[in-house]
Amino acid sequence: MRLFYAAATSALALTLTACGSDNGSSSASDSQSSAPVASPATTASSGTPAENTGATKDTDSSKGASGTDTSTGVGRCHTAGLGFSFGSGDGKVSSSDDQQQLAVVLKNKTSAACTLQGFPGVDLKSSSGNWSLTRSSVTPKKVTLTAGSSTTFTITFLPWTQGSGTEFKVTSVVITPPNETTSTTLTWPGGSLLLQDGATHPGTYTGSVGG
């Protein structure tokens, strides 16, 4: 009986030891499976700071350019500060029957810059009366004249020929710069014009300064 009891006790002890060993292996496996693993998506960098910086520079440059105003502080040109003459140097006009153009030069005689914008007043004078010219359809632009510089406007006109209509014998041209009330007078360098002072679309008219 004692031998049987001892053998049974030893067998039970071995069984308990084997069970304890299995439980320990299971705990170690669970611990390893719960350890954090780094994700490749988390550690990879997808930003583009170089491109963002470039966009910012372009924006700043654009704002700087658009904020520049070269005409700040520059006043209007006045009649007294301008010199008036006809273009081409000799002041002569062709006697052709076709529509002609004559440039009128405006020169800044002062020591400071000034601006001109719009249509000048142009009145043609003759012994029989006065003819105020209509304006072209162009949109005037602002012209800045530095000291000593010049700009022009154009008088487009239709010469008179025998039998073409009423003759207007021009003797002089009275010119009033845009936004001014004082005029200057130049001697007309050409011949007679076809009078169309009542026409809706006359062949004789004035352009804008710098146009």
PDB file of C-alpha atoms in Angstrom:
ATOM      1  CA  MET A   1       0.000   0.000   0.000  1.00  0.00           C
ATOM      2  CA  ARG A   2       2.779   2.455   0.872  1.00  0.00           C
ATOM      3  CA  LEU A   3       4.514   1.766  -2.408  1.00  0.00           C
ATOM      4  CA  PHE A   4       1.337   2.363  -4.345  1.00  0.00           C
ATOM      5  CA  TYR A   5       0.591   5.643  -2.494  1.00  0.00           C
ATOM      6  CA  ALA A   6       4.093   6.963  -3.099  1.00  0.00           C
ATOM      7  CA  ALA A   7       3.918   6.136  -6.779  1.00  0.00           C
ATOM      8  CA  ALA A   8       0.552   7.830  -7.079  1.00  0.00           C
ATOM      9  CA  THR A   9       1.862  10.939  -5.277  1.00  0.00           C
ATOM     10  CA  SER A  10       4.881  11.216  -7.600  1.00  0.00           C
ATOM     11  CA  ALA A  11       2.686  10.882 -10.676  1.00  0.00           C
ATOM     12  CA  LEU A  12       0.407  13.681  -9.440  1.00  0.00           C
ATOM     13  CA  ALA A  13       3.386  15.961  -8.794  1.00  0.00           C
ATOM     14  CA  LEU A  14       4.722  15.429 -12.324  1.00  0.00           C
ATOM     15  CA  THR A  15       1.303  16.189 -13.782  1.00  0.00           C
ATOM     16  CA  LEU A  16       1.035  19.512 -11.833  1.00  0.00           C
ATOM     17  CA  THR A  17       4.559  20.544 -12.920  1.00  0.00           C
ATOM     18  CA  ALA A  18       3.730  19.919 -16.570  1.00  0.00           C
ATOM     19  CA  CYS A  19       0.569  22.049 -16.344  1.00  0.00           C
ATOM     20  CA  GLY A  20       2.467  24.910 -14.750  1.00  0.00           C
ATOM     21  CA  SER A  21       4.989  24.867 -17.606  1.00  0.00           C
ATOM     22  CA  ASP A  22       2.196  25.172 -20.256  1.00  0.00           C
ATOM     23  CA  ASN A  23       0.615  28.164 -18.464  1.00  0.00           C
ATOM     24  CA  GLY A  24       3.926  30.037 -18.464  1.00  0.00           C
ATOM     25  CA  SER A  25       4.454  29.574 -22.222  1.00  0.00           C
ATOM     26  CA  SER A  26       0.959  30.923 -22.954  1.00  0.00           C
ATOM     27  CA  SER A  27       1.543  34.143 -20.953  1.00  0.00           C
ATOM     28  CA  ALA A  28       4.790  34.925 -22.811  1.00  0.00           C
ATOM     29  CA  SER A  29       3.078  34.515 -26.179  1.00  0.00           C
ATOM     30  CA  ASP A  30       0.257  36.903 -25.207  1.00  0.00           C
ATOM     31  CA  SER A  31       2.753  39.533 -24.063  1.00  0.00           C
ATOM     32  CA  GLN A  32       4.633  39.481 -27.374  1.00  0.00           C
ATOM     33  CA  SER A  33       1.458  39.722 -29.461  1.00  0.00           C
ATOM     34  CA  SER A  34       0.351  42.906 -27.639  1.00  0.00           C
ATOM     35  CA  ALA A  35       3.621  44.844 -28.187  1.00  0.00           C
ATOM     36  CA  PRO A  36       3.210  48.001 -30.414  1.00  0.00           C
ATOM     37  CA  VAL A  37       4.475  47.760 -34.020  1.00  0.00           C
ATOM     38  CA  ALA A  38       5.561  50.907 -35.955  1.00  0.00           C
ATOM     39  CA  SER A  39       3.449  51.645 -39.038  1.00  0.00           C
ATOM     40  CA  PRO A  40       5.281  52.541 -42.275  1.00  0.00           C
ATOM     41  CA  ALA A  41       2.520  55.020 -43.156  1.00  0.00           C
ATOM     42  CA  THR A  42       3.093  56.834 -39.861  1.00  0.00           C
ATOM     43  CA  THR A  43       6.835  57.234 -40.286  1.00  0.00           C
ATOM     44  CA  ALA A  44       6.808  58.173 -44.022  1.00  0.00           C
ATOM     45  CA  SER A  45       6.882  61.934 -44.887  1.00  0.00           C
ATOM     46  CA  SER A  46       4.560  63.235 -47.628  1.00  0.00           C
ATOM     47  CA  GLY A  47       4.875  67.042 -47.171  1.00  0.00           C
ATOM     48  CA  THR A  48       6.074  69.458 -49.930  1.00  0.00           C
ATOM     49  CA  PRO A  49       7.431  72.545 -48.111  1.00  0.00           C
ATOM     50  CA  ALA A  50       9.543  73.644 -51.112  1.00  0.00           C
ATOM     51  CA  GLU A  51       6.456  73.990 -53.309  1.00  0.00           C
ATOM     52  CA  ASN A  52       4.567  75.915 -50.642  1.00  0.00           C
ATOM     53  CA  THR A  53       7.449  78.320 -50.186  1.00  0.00           C
ATOM     54  CA  GLY A  54       7.605  78.980 -53.923  1.00  0.00           C
ATOM     55  CA  ALA A  55       3.890  79.789 -54.075  1.00  0.00           C
ATOM     56  CA  THR A  56       4.266  82.271 -51.222  1.00  0.00           C
ATOM     57  CA  LYS A  57       7.120  84.051 -52.995  1.00  0.00           C
ATOM     58  CA  ASP A  58       5.128  84.370 -56.218  1.00  0.00           C
ATOM     59  CA  THR A  59       2.200  85.907 -54.353  1.00  0.00           C
ATOM     60  CA  ASP A  60       4.389  88.428 -52.549  1.00  0.00           C
ATOM     61  CA  SER A  61       6.093  89.433 -55.796  1.00  0.00           C
ATOM     62  CA  SER A  62       2.768  89.971 -57.540  1.00  0.00           C
ATOM     63  CA  LYS A  63       1.458  92.178 -54.761  1.00  0.00           C
ATOM     64  CA  GLY A  64       4.592  94.255 -54.798  1.00  0.00           C
ATOM     65  CA  ALA A  65       4.350  94.866 -58.547  1.00  0.00           C
ATOM     66  CA  SER A  66       0.651  95.711 -58.486  1.00  0.00           C
ATOM     67  CA  GLY A  67       1.123  98.146 -55.608  1.00  0.00           C
ATOM     68  CA  THR A  68       3.512 100.400 -57.555  1.00  0.00           C
ATOM     69  CA  ASP A  69       2.044 103.752 -58.744  1.00  0.00           C
ATOM     70  CA  THR A  70       4.497 105.688 -60.908  1.00  0.00           C
ATOM     71  CA  SER A  71       2.172 108.692 -61.192  1.00  0.00           C
ATOM     72  CA  THR A  72       1.843 109.393 -57.453  1.00  0.00           C
ATOM     73  CA  GLY A  73       2.421 113.052 -56.751  1.00  0.00           C
ATOM     74  CA  VAL A  74       2.572 114.087 -60.440  1.00  0.00           C
ATOM     75  CA  GLY A  75       0.236 116.956 -61.330  1.00  0.00           C
ATOM     76  CA  ARG A  76      -1.611 117.811 -64.533  1.00  0.00           C
ATOM     77  CA  CYS A  77       0.162 119.566 -67.398  1.00  0.00           C
ATOM     78  CA  HIS A  78      -0.945 123.168 -67.843  1.00  0.00           C
ATOM     79  CA  THR A  79      -1.071 125.180 -71.053  1.00  0.00           C
ATOM     80  CA  ALA A  80       1.575 127.641 -69.861  1.00  0.00           C
ATOM     81  CA  GLY A  81       4.050 124.817 -69.252  1.00  0.00           C
ATOM     82  CA  LEU A  82       3.659 123.230 -72.689  1.00  0.00           C
ATOM     83  CA  GLY A  83       5.248 123.945 -76.041  1.00  0.00           C
ATOM     84  CA  PHE A  84       3.082 123.413 -79.162  1.00  0.00           C
ATOM     85  CA  SER A  85       4.220 122.557 -82.679  1.00  0.00           C
ATOM     86  CA  PHE A  86       3.316 120.403 -85.667  1.00  0.00           C
ATOM     87  CA  GLY A  87       5.015 117.085 -86.277  1.00  0.00           C
ATOM     88  CA  SER A  88       7.376 116.051 -89.074  1.00  0.00           C
ATOM     89  CA  GLY A  89       9.613 119.053 -88.398  1.00  0.00           C
ATOM     90  CA  ASP A  90       8.574 121.137 -91.397  1.00  0.00           C
ATOM     91  CA  GLY A  91       4.897 121.570 -90.543  1.00  0.00           C
ATOM     92  CA  LYS A  92       3.834 120.911 -94.113  1.00  0.00           C
ATOM     93  CA  VAL A  93       0.733 118.946 -95.105  1.00  0.00           C
ATOM     94  CA  SER A  94       0.160 117.031 -98.331  1.00  0.00           C
ATOM     95  CA  SER A  95      -2.348 118.509-100.768  1.00  0.00           C
ATOM     96  CA  SER A  96      -3.683 115.066-101.698  1.00  0.00           C
ATOM     97  CA  ASP A  97      -7.439 114.629-101.948  1.00  0.00           C
ATOM     98  CA  ASP A  98      -7.293 111.624 -99.623  1.00  0.00           C
ATOM     99  CA  GLN A  99      -7.896 111.866 -95.890  1.00  0.00           C
ATOM    100  CA  GLN A 100      -4.784 113.258 -94.187  1.00  0.00           C
ATOM    101  CA  GLN A 101      -3.265 113.203 -90.703  1.00  0.00           C
ATOM    102  CA  LEU A 102      -1.319 115.943 -88.956  1.00  0.00           C
ATOM    103  CA  ALA A 103       0.501 115.355 -85.665  1.00  0.00           C
ATOM    104  CA  VAL A 104       0.496 118.080 -83.031  1.00  0.00           C
ATOM    105  CA  VAL A 105       3.424 117.900 -80.599  1.00  0.00           C
ATOM    106  CA  LEU A 106       3.041 118.860 -76.931  1.00  0.00           C
ATOM    107  CA  LYS A 107       6.333 119.338 -75.060  1.00  0.00           C
ATOM    108  CA  ASN A 108       6.789 119.716 -71.318  1.00  0.00           C
ATOM    109  CA  LYS A 109       8.793 122.945 -70.900  1.00  0.00           C
ATOM    110  CA  THR A 110       8.919 122.789 -67.103  1.00  0.00           C
ATOM    111  CA  SER A 111      11.456 121.139 -64.812  1.00  0.00           C
ATOM    112  CA  ALA A 112       8.851 118.834 -63.234  1.00  0.00           C
ATOM    113  CA  ALA A 113       6.915 115.870 -64.599  1.00  0.00           C
ATOM    114  CA  CYS A 114       3.222 116.300 -65.426  1.00  0.00           C
ATOM    115  CA  THR A 115       0.390 114.217 -66.884  1.00  0.00           C
ATOM    116  CA  LEU A 116      -2.065 114.552 -69.770  1.00  0.00           C
ATOM    117  CA  GLN A 117      -5.183 112.468 -70.316  1.00  0.00           C
ATOM    118  CA  GLY A 118      -8.074 113.006 -72.669  1.00  0.00           C
ATOM    119  CA  PHE A 119      -8.945 114.870 -75.833  1.00  0.00           C
ATOM    120  CA  PRO A 120      -7.670 118.368 -76.557  1.00  0.00           C
ATOM    121  CA  GLY A 121     -10.060 121.020 -77.742  1.00  0.00           C
ATOM    122  CA  VAL A 122      -9.329 121.781 -81.410  1.00  0.00           C
ATOM    123  CA  ASP A 123     -10.951 124.727 -83.183  1.00  0.00           C
ATOM    124  CA  LEU A 124     -10.183 125.519 -86.812  1.00  0.00           C
ATOM    125  CA  LYS A 125     -10.362 129.217 -87.666  1.00  0.00           C
ATOM    126  CA  SER A 126     -11.065 130.879 -90.985  1.00  0.00           C
ATOM    127  CA  SER A 127     -12.151 134.300 -92.149  1.00  0.00           C
ATOM    128  CA  SER A 128     -15.690 132.957 -92.381  1.00  0.00           C
ATOM    129  CA  GLY A 129     -15.987 131.399 -88.956  1.00  0.00           C
ATOM    130  CA  ASN A 130     -14.974 128.727 -86.464  1.00  0.00           C
ATOM    131  CA  TRP A 131     -15.122 124.910 -86.692  1.00  0.00           C
ATOM    132  CA  SER A 132     -14.870 122.901 -83.469  1.00  0.00           C
ATOM    133  CA  LEU A 133     -13.702 119.381 -84.308  1.00  0.00           C
ATOM    134  CA  THR A 134     -15.405 116.239 -83.033  1.00  0.00           C
ATOM    135  CA  ARG A 135     -13.465 113.485 -81.233  1.00  0.00           C
ATOM    136  CA  SER A 136     -12.438 110.035 -82.360  1.00  0.00           C
ATOM    137  CA  SER A 137     -13.857 106.917 -80.653  1.00  0.00           C
ATOM    138  CA  VAL A 138     -10.602 105.829 -78.986  1.00  0.00           C
ATOM    139  CA  THR A 139     -10.299 105.521 -75.194  1.00  0.00           C
ATOM    140  CA  PRO A 140      -7.828 108.111 -73.853  1.00  0.00           C
ATOM    141  CA  LYS A 141      -4.854 106.945 -71.822  1.00  0.00           C
ATOM    142  CA  LYS A 142      -2.810 108.825 -69.241  1.00  0.00           C
ATOM    143  CA  VAL A 143       0.533 110.118 -70.485  1.00  0.00           C
ATOM    144  CA  THR A 144       3.289 111.230 -68.108  1.00  0.00           C
ATOM    145  CA  LEU A 145       5.697 113.809 -69.478  1.00  0.00           C
ATOM    146  CA  THR A 146       9.022 114.148 -67.721  1.00  0.00           C
ATOM    147  CA  ALA A 147      10.867 117.459 -67.976  1.00  0.00           C
ATOM    148  CA  GLY A 148      11.649 118.150 -71.633  1.00  0.00           C
ATOM    149  CA  SER A 149       9.754 115.154 -73.043  1.00  0.00           C
ATOM    150  CA  SER A 150       6.955 115.254 -75.629  1.00  0.00           C
ATOM    151  CA  THR A 151       3.793 113.517 -76.746  1.00  0.00           C
ATOM    152  CA  THR A 152       1.415 114.013 -79.662  1.00  0.00           C
ATOM    153  CA  PHE A 153      -2.180 113.927 -80.764  1.00  0.00           C
ATOM    154  CA  THR A 154      -3.416 113.648 -84.338  1.00  0.00           C
ATOM    155  CA  ILE A 155      -5.747 115.828 -86.360  1.00  0.00           C
ATOM    156  CA  THR A 156      -7.325 113.758 -89.129  1.00  0.00           C
ATOM    157  CA  PHE A 157      -8.725 115.923 -91.924  1.00  0.00           C
ATOM    158  CA  LEU A 158     -10.255 115.787 -95.389  1.00  0.00           C
ATOM    159  CA  PRO A 159      -8.857 118.350 -97.872  1.00  0.00           C
ATOM    160  CA  TRP A 160     -11.203 120.328-100.097  1.00  0.00           C
ATOM    161  CA  THR A 161     -11.065 119.971-103.884  1.00  0.00           C
ATOM    162  CA  GLN A 162     -12.999 121.812-106.558  1.00  0.00           C
ATOM    163  CA  GLY A 163     -16.523 120.469-106.754  1.00  0.00           C
ATOM    164  CA  SER A 164     -16.239 118.287-103.590  1.00  0.00           C
ATOM    165  CA  GLY A 165     -18.438 120.536-101.462  1.00  0.00           C
ATOM    166  CA  THR A 166     -18.157 123.623 -99.275  1.00  0.00           C
ATOM    167  CA  GLU A 167     -14.646 125.010 -98.905  1.00  0.00           C
ATOM    168  CA  PHE A 168     -13.342 125.948 -95.456  1.00  0.00           C
ATOM    169  CA  LYS A 169     -10.194 128.078 -95.787  1.00  0.00           C
ATOM    170  CA  VAL A 170      -8.372 127.314 -92.549  1.00  0.00           C
ATOM    171  CA  THR A 171      -6.003 129.994 -91.294  1.00  0.00           C
ATOM    172  CA  SER A 172      -5.181 128.842 -87.773  1.00  0.00           C
ATOM    173  CA  VAL A 173      -5.759 126.134 -85.181  1.00  0.00           C
ATOM    174  CA  VAL A 174      -6.703 126.891 -81.577  1.00  0.00           C
ATOM    175  CA  ILE A 175      -5.619 124.100 -79.212  1.00  0.00           C
ATOM    176  CA  THR A 176      -6.736 123.640 -75.616  1.00  0.00           C
ATOM    177  CA  PRO A 177      -5.014 120.810 -73.667  1.00  0.00           C
ATOM    178  CA  PRO A 178      -7.241 118.322 -71.802  1.00  0.00           C
ATOM    179  CA  ASN A 179      -8.844 119.726 -68.636  1.00  0.00           C
ATOM    180  CA  GLU A 180      -7.476 123.215 -69.349  1.00  0.00           C
ATOM    181  CA  THR A 181      -9.305 126.458 -70.181  1.00  0.00           C
ATOM    182  CA  THR A 182      -6.351 128.384 -71.640  1.00  0.00           C
ATOM    183  CA  SER A 183      -5.533 127.865 -75.324  1.00  0.00           C
ATOM    184  CA  THR A 184      -2.687 128.404 -77.743  1.00  0.00           C
ATOM    185  CA  THR A 185      -2.920 129.210 -81.460  1.00  0.00           C
ATOM    186  CA  LEU A 186      -0.867 127.751 -84.313  1.00  0.00           C
ATOM    187  CA  THR A 187      -0.900 128.746 -87.982  1.00  0.00           C
ATOM    188  CA  TRP A 188      -2.526 126.069 -90.129  1.00  0.00           C
ATOM    189  CA  PRO A 189       0.174 124.596 -92.409  1.00  0.00           C
ATOM    190  CA  GLY A 190      -2.127 123.153 -95.080  1.00  0.00           C
ATOM    191  CA  GLY A 191      -4.784 124.184 -97.545  1.00  0.00           C
ATOM    192  CA  SER A 192      -8.562 124.359 -97.452  1.00  0.00           C
ATOM    193  CA  LEU A 193     -10.688 121.605 -95.917  1.00  0.00           C
ATOM    194  CA  LEU A 194     -14.015 120.135 -96.930  1.00  0.00           C
ATOM    195  CA  LEU A 195     -16.482 121.660 -94.478  1.00  0.00           C
ATOM    196  CA  GLN A 196     -18.399 118.934 -92.609  1.00  0.00           C
ATOM    197  CA  ASP A 197     -19.178 120.684 -89.351  1.00  0.00           C
ATOM    198  CA  GLY A 198     -22.729 119.285 -89.338  1.00  0.00           C
ATOM    199  CA  ALA A 199     -21.886 115.716 -90.336  1.00  0.00           C
ATOM    200  CA  THR A 200     -22.515 112.772 -87.999  1.00  0.00           C
ATOM    201  CA  HIS A 201     -19.251 111.105 -89.026  1.00  0.00           C
ATOM    202  CA  PRO A 202     -17.062 113.870 -90.460  1.00  0.00           C
ATOM    203  CA  GLY A 203     -13.795 113.129 -92.230  1.00  0.00           C
ATOM    204  CA  THR A 204     -12.075 115.756 -90.082  1.00  0.00           C
ATOM    205  CA  TYR A 205     -11.705 115.109 -86.320  1.00  0.00           C
ATOM    206  CA  THR A 206      -9.212 115.022 -83.453  1.00  0.00           C
ATOM    207  CA  GLY A 207      -7.621 112.121 -81.611  1.00  0.00           C
ATOM    208  CA  SER A 208      -6.667 111.838 -77.943  1.00  0.00           C
ATOM    209  CA  VAL A 209      -3.325 112.805 -76.444  1.00  0.00           C
ATOM    210  CA  GLY A 210      -0.928 109.881 -76.743  1.00  0.00           C
ATOM    211  CA  GLY A 211      -3.442 107.941 -78.833  1.00  0.00           C
TER     212      GLY A 211
END
